[in-house]
Structures are given as structure tokens and as C-alpha cells.
PDB file of C-alpha atoms in Angstrom:
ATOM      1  CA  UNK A   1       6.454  30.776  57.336  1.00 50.00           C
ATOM      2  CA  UNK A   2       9.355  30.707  55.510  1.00 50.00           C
ATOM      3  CA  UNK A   3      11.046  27.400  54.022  1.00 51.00           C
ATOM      4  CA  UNK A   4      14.473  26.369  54.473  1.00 52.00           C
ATOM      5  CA  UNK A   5      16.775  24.945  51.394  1.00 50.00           C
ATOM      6  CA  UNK A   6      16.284  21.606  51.917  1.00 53.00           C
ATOM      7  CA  UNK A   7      11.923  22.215  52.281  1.00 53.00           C
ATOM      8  CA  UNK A   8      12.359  24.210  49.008  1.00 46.00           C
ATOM      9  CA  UNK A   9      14.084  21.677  47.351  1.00 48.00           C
ATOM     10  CA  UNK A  10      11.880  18.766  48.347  1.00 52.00           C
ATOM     11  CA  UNK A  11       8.733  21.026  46.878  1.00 54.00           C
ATOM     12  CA  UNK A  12      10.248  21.073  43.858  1.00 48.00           C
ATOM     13  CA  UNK A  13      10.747  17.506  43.710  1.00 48.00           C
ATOM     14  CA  UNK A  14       7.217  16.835  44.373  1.00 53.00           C
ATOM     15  CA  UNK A  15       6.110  19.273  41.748  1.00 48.00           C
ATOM     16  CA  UNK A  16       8.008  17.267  38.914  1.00 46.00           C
ATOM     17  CA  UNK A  17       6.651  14.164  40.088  1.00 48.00           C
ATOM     18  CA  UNK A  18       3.105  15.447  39.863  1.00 47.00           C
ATOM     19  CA  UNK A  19       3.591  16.719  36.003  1.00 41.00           C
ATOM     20  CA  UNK A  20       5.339  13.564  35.198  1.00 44.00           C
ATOM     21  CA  UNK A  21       4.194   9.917  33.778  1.00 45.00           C
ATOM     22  CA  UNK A  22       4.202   6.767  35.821  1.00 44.00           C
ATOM     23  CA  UNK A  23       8.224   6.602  35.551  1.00 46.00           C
ATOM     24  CA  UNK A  24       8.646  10.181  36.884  1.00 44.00           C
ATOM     25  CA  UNK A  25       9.590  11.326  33.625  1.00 41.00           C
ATOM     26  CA  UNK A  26       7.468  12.443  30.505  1.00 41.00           C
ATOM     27  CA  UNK A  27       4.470  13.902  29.314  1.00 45.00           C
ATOM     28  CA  UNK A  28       2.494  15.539  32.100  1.00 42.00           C
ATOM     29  CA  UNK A  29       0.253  12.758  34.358  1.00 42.00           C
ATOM     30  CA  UNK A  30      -3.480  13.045  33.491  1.00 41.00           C
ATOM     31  CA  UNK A  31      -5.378  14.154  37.395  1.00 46.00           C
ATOM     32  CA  UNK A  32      -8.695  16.064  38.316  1.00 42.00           C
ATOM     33  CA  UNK A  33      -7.190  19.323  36.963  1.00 46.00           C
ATOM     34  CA  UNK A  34      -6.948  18.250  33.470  1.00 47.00           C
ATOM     35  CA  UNK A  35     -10.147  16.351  32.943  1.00 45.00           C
ATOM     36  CA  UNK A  36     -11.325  18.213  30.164  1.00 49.00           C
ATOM     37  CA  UNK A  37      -8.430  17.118  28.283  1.00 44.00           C
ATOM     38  CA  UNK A  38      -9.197  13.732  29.099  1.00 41.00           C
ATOM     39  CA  UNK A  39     -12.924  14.394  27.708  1.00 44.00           C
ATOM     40  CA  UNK A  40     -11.606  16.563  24.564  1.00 49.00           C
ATOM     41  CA  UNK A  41      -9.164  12.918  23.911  1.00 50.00           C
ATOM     42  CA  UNK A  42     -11.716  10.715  24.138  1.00 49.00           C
ATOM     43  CA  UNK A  43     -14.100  12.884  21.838  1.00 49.00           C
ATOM     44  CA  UNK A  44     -11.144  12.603  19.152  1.00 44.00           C
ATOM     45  CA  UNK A  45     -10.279   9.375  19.343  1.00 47.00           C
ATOM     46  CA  UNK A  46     -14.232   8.058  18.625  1.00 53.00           C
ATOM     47  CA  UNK A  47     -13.991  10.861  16.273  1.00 51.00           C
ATOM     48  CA  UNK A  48     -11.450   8.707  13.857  1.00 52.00           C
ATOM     49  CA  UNK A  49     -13.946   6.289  13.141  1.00 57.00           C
ATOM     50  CA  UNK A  50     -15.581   8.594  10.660  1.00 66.00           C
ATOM     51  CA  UNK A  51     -12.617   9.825   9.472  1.00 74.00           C
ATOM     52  CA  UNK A  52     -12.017   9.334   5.335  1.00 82.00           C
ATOM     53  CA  UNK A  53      -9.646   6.534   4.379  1.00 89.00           C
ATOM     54  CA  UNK A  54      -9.186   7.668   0.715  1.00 91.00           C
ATOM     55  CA  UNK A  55      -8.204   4.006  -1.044  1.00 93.00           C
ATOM     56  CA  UNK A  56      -6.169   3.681  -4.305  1.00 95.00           C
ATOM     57  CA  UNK A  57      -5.910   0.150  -6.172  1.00 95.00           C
ATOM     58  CA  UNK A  58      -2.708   0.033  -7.463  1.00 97.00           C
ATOM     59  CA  UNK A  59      -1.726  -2.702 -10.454  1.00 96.00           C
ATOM     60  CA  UNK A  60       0.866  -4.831 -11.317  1.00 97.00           C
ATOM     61  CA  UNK A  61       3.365  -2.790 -14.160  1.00 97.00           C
ATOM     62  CA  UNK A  62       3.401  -6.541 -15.797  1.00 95.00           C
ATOM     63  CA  UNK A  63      -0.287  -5.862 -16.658  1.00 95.00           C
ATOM     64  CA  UNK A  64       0.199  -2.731 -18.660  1.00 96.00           C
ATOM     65  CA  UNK A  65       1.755  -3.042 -21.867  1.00 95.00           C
ATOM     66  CA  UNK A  66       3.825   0.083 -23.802  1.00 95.00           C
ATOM     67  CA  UNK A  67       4.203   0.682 -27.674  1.00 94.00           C
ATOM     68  CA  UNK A  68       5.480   2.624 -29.600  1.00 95.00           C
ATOM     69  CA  UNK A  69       4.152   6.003 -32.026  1.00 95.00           C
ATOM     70  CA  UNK A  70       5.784   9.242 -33.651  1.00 94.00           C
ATOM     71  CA  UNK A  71       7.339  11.664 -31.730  1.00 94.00           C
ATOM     72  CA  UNK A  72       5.758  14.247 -29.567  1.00 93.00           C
ATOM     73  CA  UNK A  73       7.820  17.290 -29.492  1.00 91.00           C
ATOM     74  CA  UNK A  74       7.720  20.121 -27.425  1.00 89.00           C
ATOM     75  CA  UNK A  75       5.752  23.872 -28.996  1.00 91.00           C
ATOM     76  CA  UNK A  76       8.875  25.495 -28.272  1.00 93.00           C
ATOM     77  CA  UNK A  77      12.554  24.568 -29.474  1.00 91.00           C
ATOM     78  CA  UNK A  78      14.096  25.925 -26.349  1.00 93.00           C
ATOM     79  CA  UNK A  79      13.945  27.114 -22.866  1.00 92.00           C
ATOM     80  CA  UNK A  80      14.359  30.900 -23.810  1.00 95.00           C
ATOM     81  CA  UNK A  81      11.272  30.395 -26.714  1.00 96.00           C
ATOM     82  CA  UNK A  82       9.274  28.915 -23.977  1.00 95.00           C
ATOM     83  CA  UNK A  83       8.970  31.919 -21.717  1.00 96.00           C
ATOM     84  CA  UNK A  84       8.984  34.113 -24.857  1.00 96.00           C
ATOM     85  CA  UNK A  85       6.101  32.920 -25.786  1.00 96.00           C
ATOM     86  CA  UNK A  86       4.718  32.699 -22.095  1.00 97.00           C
ATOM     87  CA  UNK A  87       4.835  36.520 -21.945  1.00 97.00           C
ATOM     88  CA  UNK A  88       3.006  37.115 -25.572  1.00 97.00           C
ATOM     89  CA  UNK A  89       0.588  34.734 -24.210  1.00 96.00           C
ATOM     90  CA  UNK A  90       0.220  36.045 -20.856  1.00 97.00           C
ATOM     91  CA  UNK A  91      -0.072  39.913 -22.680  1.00 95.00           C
ATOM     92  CA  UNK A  92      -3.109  38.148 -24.256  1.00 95.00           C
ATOM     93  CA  UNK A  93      -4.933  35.844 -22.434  1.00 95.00           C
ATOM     94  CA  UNK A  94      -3.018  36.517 -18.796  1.00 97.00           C
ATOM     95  CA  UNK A  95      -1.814  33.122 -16.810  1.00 98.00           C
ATOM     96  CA  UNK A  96      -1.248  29.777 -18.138  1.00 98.00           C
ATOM     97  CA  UNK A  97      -3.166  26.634 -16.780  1.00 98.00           C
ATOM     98  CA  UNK A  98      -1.190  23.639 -16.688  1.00 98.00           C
ATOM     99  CA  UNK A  99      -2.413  20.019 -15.757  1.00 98.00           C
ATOM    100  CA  UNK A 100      -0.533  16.995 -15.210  1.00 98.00           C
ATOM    101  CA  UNK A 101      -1.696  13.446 -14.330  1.00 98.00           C
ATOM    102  CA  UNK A 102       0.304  10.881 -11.607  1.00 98.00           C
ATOM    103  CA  UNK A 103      -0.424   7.421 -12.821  1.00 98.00           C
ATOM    104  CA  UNK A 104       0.424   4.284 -10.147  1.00 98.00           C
ATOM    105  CA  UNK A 105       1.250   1.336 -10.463  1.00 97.00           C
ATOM    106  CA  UNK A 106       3.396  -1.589  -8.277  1.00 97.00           C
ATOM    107  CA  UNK A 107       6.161  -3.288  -8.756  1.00 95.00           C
ATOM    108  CA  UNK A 108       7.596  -5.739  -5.668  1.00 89.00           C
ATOM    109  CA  UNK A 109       4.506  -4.977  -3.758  1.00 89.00           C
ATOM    110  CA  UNK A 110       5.873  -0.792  -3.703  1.00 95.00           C
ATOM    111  CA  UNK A 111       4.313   2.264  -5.625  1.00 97.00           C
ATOM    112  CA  UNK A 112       5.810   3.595  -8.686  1.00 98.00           C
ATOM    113  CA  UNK A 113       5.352   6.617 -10.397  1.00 98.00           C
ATOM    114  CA  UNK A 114       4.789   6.233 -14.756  1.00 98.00           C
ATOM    115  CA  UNK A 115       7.361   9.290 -15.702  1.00 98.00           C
ATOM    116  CA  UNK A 116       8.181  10.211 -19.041  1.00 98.00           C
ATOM    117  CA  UNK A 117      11.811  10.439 -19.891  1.00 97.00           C
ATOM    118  CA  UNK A 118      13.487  12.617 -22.655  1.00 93.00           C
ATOM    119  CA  UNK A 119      17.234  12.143 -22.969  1.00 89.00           C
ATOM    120  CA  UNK A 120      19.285  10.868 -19.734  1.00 88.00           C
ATOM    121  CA  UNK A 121      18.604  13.026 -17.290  1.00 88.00           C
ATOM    122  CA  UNK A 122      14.971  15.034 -17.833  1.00 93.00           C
ATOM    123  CA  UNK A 123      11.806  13.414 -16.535  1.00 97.00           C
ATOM    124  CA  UNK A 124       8.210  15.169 -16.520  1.00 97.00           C
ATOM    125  CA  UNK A 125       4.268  13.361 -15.680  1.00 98.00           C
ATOM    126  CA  UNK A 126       2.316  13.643 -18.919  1.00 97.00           C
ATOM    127  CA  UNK A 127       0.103  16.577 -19.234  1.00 97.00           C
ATOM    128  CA  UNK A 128       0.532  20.091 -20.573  1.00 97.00           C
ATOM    129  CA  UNK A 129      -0.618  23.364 -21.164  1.00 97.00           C
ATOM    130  CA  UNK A 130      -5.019  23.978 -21.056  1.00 97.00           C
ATOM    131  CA  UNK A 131      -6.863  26.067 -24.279  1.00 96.00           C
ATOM    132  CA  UNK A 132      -7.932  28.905 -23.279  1.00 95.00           C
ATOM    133  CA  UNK A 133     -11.535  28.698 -21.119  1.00 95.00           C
ATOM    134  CA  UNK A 134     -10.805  24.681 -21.295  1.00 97.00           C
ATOM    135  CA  UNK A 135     -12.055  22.629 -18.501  1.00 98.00           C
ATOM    136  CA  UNK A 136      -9.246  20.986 -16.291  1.00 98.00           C
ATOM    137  CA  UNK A 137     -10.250  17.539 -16.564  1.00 97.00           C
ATOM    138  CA  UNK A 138     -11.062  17.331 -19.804  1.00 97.00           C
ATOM    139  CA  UNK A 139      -8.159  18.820 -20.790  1.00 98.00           C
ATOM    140  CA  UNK A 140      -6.070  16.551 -19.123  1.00 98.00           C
ATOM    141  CA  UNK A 141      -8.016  13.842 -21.141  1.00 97.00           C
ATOM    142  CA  UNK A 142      -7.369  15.353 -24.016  1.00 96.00           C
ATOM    143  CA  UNK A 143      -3.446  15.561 -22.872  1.00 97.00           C
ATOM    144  CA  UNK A 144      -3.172  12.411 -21.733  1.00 97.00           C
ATOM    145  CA  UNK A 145      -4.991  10.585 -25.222  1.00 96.00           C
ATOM    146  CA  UNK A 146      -2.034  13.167 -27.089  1.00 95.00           C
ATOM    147  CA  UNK A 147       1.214  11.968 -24.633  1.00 96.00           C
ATOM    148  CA  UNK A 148      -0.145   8.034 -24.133  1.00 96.00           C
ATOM    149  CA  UNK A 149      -3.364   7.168 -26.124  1.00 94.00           C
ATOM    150  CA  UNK A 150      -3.439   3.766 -27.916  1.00 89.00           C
ATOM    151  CA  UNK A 151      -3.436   4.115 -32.016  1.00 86.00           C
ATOM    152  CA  UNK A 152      -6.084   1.108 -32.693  1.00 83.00           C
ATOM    153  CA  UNK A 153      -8.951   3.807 -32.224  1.00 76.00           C
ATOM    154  CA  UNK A 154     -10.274   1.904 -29.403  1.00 82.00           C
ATOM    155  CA  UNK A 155     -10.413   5.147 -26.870  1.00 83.00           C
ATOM    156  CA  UNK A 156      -8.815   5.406 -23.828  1.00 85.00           C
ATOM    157  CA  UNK A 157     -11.002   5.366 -20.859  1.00 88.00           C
ATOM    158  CA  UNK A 158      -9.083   8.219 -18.199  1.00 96.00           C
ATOM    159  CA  UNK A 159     -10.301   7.819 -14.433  1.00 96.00           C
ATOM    160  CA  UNK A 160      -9.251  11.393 -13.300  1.00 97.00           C
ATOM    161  CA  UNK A 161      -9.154  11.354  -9.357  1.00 94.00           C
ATOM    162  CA  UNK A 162      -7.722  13.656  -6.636  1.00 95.00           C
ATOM    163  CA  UNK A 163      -6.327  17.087  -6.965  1.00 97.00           C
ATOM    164  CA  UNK A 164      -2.906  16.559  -5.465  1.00 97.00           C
ATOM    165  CA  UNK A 165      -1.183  19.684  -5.874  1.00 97.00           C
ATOM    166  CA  UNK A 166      -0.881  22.935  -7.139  1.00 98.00           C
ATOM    167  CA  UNK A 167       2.168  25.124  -7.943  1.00 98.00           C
ATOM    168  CA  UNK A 168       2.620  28.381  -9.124  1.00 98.00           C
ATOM    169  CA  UNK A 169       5.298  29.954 -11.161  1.00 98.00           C
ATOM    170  CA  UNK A 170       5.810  33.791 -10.189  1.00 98.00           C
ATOM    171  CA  UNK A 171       7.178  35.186 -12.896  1.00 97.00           C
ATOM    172  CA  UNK A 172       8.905  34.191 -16.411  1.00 97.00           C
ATOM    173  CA  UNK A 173      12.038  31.765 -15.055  1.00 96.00           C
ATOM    174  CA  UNK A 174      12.019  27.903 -14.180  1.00 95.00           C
ATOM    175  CA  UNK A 175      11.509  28.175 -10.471  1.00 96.00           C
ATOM    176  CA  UNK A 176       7.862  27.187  -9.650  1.00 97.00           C
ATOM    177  CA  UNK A 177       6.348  26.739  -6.223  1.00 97.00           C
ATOM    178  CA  UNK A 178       3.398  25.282  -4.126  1.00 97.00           C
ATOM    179  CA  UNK A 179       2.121  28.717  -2.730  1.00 97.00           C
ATOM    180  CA  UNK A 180       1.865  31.952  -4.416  1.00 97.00           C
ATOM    181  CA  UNK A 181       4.714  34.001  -2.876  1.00 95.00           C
ATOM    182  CA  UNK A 182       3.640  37.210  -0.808  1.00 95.00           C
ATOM    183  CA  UNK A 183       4.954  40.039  -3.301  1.00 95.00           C
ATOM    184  CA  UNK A 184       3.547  38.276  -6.442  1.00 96.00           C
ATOM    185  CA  UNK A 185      -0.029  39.580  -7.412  1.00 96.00           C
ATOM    186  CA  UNK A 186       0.317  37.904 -11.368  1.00 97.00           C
ATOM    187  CA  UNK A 187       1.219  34.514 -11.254  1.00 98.00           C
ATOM    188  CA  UNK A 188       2.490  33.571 -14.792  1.00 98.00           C
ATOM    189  CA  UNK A 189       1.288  29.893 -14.549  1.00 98.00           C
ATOM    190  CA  UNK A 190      -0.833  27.873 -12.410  1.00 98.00           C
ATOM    191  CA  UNK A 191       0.446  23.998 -12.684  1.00 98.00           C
ATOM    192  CA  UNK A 192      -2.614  21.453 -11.085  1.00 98.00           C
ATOM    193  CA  UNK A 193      -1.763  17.507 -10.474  1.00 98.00           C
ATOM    194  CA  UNK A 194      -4.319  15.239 -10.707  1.00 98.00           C
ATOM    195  CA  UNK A 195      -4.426  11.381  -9.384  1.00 98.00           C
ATOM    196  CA  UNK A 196      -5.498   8.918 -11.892  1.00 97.00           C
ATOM    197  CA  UNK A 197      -6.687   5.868 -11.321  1.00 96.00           C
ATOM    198  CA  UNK A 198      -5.310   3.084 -13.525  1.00 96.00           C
ATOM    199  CA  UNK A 199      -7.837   0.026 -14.695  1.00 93.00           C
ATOM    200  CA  UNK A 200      -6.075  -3.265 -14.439  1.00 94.00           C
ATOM    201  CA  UNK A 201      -5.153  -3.585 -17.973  1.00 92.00           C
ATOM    202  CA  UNK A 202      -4.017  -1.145 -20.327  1.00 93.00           C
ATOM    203  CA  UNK A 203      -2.159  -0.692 -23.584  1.00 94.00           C
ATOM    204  CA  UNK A 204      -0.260   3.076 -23.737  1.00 95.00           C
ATOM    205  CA  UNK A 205       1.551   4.175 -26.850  1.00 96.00           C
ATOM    206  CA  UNK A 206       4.349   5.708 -25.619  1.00 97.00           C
ATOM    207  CA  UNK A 207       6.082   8.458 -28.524  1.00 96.00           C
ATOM    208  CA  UNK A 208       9.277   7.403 -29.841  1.00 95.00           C
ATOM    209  CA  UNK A 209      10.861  10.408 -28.356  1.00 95.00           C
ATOM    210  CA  UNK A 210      10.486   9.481 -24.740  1.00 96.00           C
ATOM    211  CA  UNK A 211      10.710   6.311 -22.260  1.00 96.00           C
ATOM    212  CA  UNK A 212       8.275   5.594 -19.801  1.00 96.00           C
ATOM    213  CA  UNK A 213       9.876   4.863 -16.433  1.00 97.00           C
ATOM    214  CA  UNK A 214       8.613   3.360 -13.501  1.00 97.00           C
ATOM    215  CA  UNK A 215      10.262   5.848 -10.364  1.00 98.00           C
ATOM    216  CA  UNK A 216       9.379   3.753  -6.349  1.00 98.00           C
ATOM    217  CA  UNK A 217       8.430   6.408  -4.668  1.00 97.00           C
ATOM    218  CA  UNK A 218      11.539   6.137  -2.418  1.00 97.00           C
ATOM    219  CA  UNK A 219      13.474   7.279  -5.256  1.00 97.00           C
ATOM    220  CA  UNK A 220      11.757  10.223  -5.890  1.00 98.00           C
ATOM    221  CA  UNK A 221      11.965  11.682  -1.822  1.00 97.00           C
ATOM    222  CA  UNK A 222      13.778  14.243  -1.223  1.00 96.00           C
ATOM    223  CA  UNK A 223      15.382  13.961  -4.960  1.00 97.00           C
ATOM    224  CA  UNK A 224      15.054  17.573  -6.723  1.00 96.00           C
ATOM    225  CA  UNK A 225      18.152  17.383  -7.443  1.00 95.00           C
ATOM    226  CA  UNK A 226      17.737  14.121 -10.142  1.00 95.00           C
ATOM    227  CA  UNK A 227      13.443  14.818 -10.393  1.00 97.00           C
ATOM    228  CA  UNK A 228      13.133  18.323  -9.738  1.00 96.00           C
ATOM    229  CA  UNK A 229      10.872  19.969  -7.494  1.00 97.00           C
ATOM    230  CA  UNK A 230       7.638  18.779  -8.294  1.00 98.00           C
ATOM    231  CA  UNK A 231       8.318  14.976  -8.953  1.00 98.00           C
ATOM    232  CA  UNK A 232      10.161  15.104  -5.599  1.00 98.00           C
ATOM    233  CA  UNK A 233       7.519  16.411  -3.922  1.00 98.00           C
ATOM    234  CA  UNK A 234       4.784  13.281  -4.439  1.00 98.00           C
ATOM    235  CA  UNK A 235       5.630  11.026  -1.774  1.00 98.00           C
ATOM    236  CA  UNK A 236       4.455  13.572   0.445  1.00 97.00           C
ATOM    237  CA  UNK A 237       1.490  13.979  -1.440  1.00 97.00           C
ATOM    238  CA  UNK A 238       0.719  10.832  -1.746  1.00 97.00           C
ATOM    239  CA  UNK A 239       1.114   9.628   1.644  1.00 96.00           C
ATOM    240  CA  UNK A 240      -2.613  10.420   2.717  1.00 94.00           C
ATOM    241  CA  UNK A 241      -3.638   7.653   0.274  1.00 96.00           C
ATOM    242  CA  UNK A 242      -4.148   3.747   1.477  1.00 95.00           C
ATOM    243  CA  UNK A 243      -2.631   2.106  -1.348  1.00 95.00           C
ATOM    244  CA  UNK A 244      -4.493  -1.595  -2.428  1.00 95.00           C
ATOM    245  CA  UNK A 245      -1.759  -3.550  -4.118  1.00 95.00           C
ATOM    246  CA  UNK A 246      -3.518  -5.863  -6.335  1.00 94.00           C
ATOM    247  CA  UNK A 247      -2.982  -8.779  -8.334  1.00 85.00           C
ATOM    248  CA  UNK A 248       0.446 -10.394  -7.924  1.00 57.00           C
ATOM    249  CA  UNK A 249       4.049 -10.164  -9.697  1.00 46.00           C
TER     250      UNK A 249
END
């Protein structure tokens, strides 16, 4: 039998009402057609329990203290000699391995990021380039002891966490990325960060060359324009973390 305009209309009506919340409006109404969902919900939700809560204890910046030593300069004396000698090296040995380390600590109860300044405007995490056939952590040991290591011969004791990220640098140029682009098939270099994990007191030697500088992570969002596009880029990879703010200011 066919339905007149107003029958139509009031079918309609109805038919919204049954897909919507308790307000009429919203996220489809949970009834005997969508129990499974209600199941597969459930399931998730006592699922979260088990779920893992990585935790990072994060120190005061007051606790650590900073001297001096002689400068650390860079193997090449330019941008152009850096990829220059990128492509003899890749001719030999193929891609470079790079690690770099993201040390935390707090300041005001908020995370901060130890960066290494050169000049006014150029920041960079401490790490570098691997030896050839060098394991990654030890490696970044070994660059970490060079960039920061204390000069009493007492030796520094490097908690190497989390892999955090990895970017890629297609060819011979600055731009670097966190995926391998489709048409590349030879990366040129392969950059890993690594969390480290901080003990509640430390003494860094810091080269006369650089600053260290504490960056809150707010500072660094969305900032490639002042950090570039790595630096930038570790609030949101940091964000799966807990952070443990201990001692006090």
C-alpha cells in the first residue's frame, strides 16, 4: 500500500530517532541488532588492563651540573664537504648509520629536551655518524662519552632506552624524512633516535663550542621552522611515554 507525504515523512523521523543517542542526536543507539559491537567493546575495554604503560622518570635540570672542555668540531668544514664526502663514502661502504640520543629532564614540573646549540640559531641532540659494522647502541655510547662525557675519568654510565624514530635521507641534500619515499631504492642515510634515561645526578662536560639548552616540549611542536624537522617532531614521539617527574625544583 502506498504511503502518503506526511506517512513518509513520519518514517523517516522514526528512523533517525532509532540511530540516534538518548537526546535524538549522535552516535548511533546501541539495540539487539548491534550486540556484537557491544560484546567486541566490552572485550576492549578489559583488554586495556594489560595494556603497556611505558614509564620515564624524569629529573630536576637543578640536579645535573654542565662544564666545560675543548671544542668538538664538525668532520666537515661545510655543508657542500658534508655530502661530498657522503657520496665517496656511500661509493664505498653504501648508506650511513646515524644515531642520536633524547635526554629528559624537568623544569616547572614540564619535560625538556637537553639540545646542543652552535651559534644562534642551529640546534642538534648529541650523537653522530656509526663505524662501519658498529653496533647502534654502543655507538651511541661511544658518541655520547665524545659530545658530553665528564673529563675526571670517572665513566659515564649511558641508560640507552626506546627506539623513537627513524628517518631516512633519500638522496645527497638536507631534506630527511620518517619513511623511505616510494621511488627511492638507496637511501643515503638512515638516522635512529634513541630515549635515554637520565640517573638523578650527573655531571656533563659540555665542549666550548656549543650550549646545552633545555627546549619544553611545547616549544619544540610544530616548530621546524626554529628546530627543524626532526627536533619538531618529538612531542609526538614522546607522547606514548608516562612521564614520572621526580624530585622537586
Amino acid at each position: 500500500m502506498a504511503m502518503n507525504s506526511s506517512q513518509v515523512k513520519a518514517q523517516h523521523l522514526q528512523t533517525q530517532n532509532n540511530m540516534a543517542g538518548p537526546g535524538g542526536t549522535g552516535w548511533p543507539r546501541r539495540n539487539s541488532q548491534n550486540s556484537n559491537a557491544i560484546v567486541n567493546d566490552s572485550k576492549f575495554l578489559n583488554s586495556t588492563s594489560t595494556a603497556i604503560n611505558r614509564i620515564i622518570k624524569l629529573y630536576p635540570l637543578a640536579t645535573y651540573i654542565f662544564g666545560n672542555k675543548e671544542p668538538l668540531f664538525e668532520k666537515d668544514p661545510s655543508v657542500p664537504a658534508r655530502f661530498q664526502r657522503m657520496r665517496d663514502e656511500f661509493d664505498k661502504i653504501g648508506m650511513r648509520r646515524s644515531v642520536e640520543g633524547v635526554l629528559l629532564v624537568h623544569e616547572h614540573g614540564l619535560p625538556h629536551v637537553l639540545l646542543l646549540q652552535l651559534g644562534t640559531t642551529f640546534f642538534k641532540l648529541p650523537g653522530g655518524e656509526l663505524n662501519p659494522g658498529e653496533d647502534e647502541v654502543e655507538g651511541l655510547k661511544r658518541l655520547l662519552t665524545e659530545t658530553l662525557g665528564r673529563l675526571d675519568g670517572v665513566k659515564q654510565d649511558w641508560h640507552i632506552e626506546d627506539v623513537i624514530g627513524n628517518w631516512w635521507r633519500p638522496n645527497f641534500e638536507p631534506p630527511q624524512y620518517p619513511y623511505i619515499p616510494p621511488h627511492i631504492t638507496k637511501p643515503k642515510e638512515h638516522k635512529r633516535l634513541f630515549l635515554v634515561q637520565l640517573q638523578e645526578k650527573a655531571l656533563f662536560a659540555v665542549p666550548k663550542n656549543y650550549k646545552i639548552v633545555a627546549a619544553p616540549l611545547f616549544e619544540l611542536y610544530d616548530n621546524a621552522q626554529g628546530y627543524g624537522p626532526i627536533i619538531s617532531s618529538l612531542p609526538q614521539a614522546l607522547c606514548r611515554f608516562e612521564f614520572i617527574y621526580m624530585g622537586s625544583q
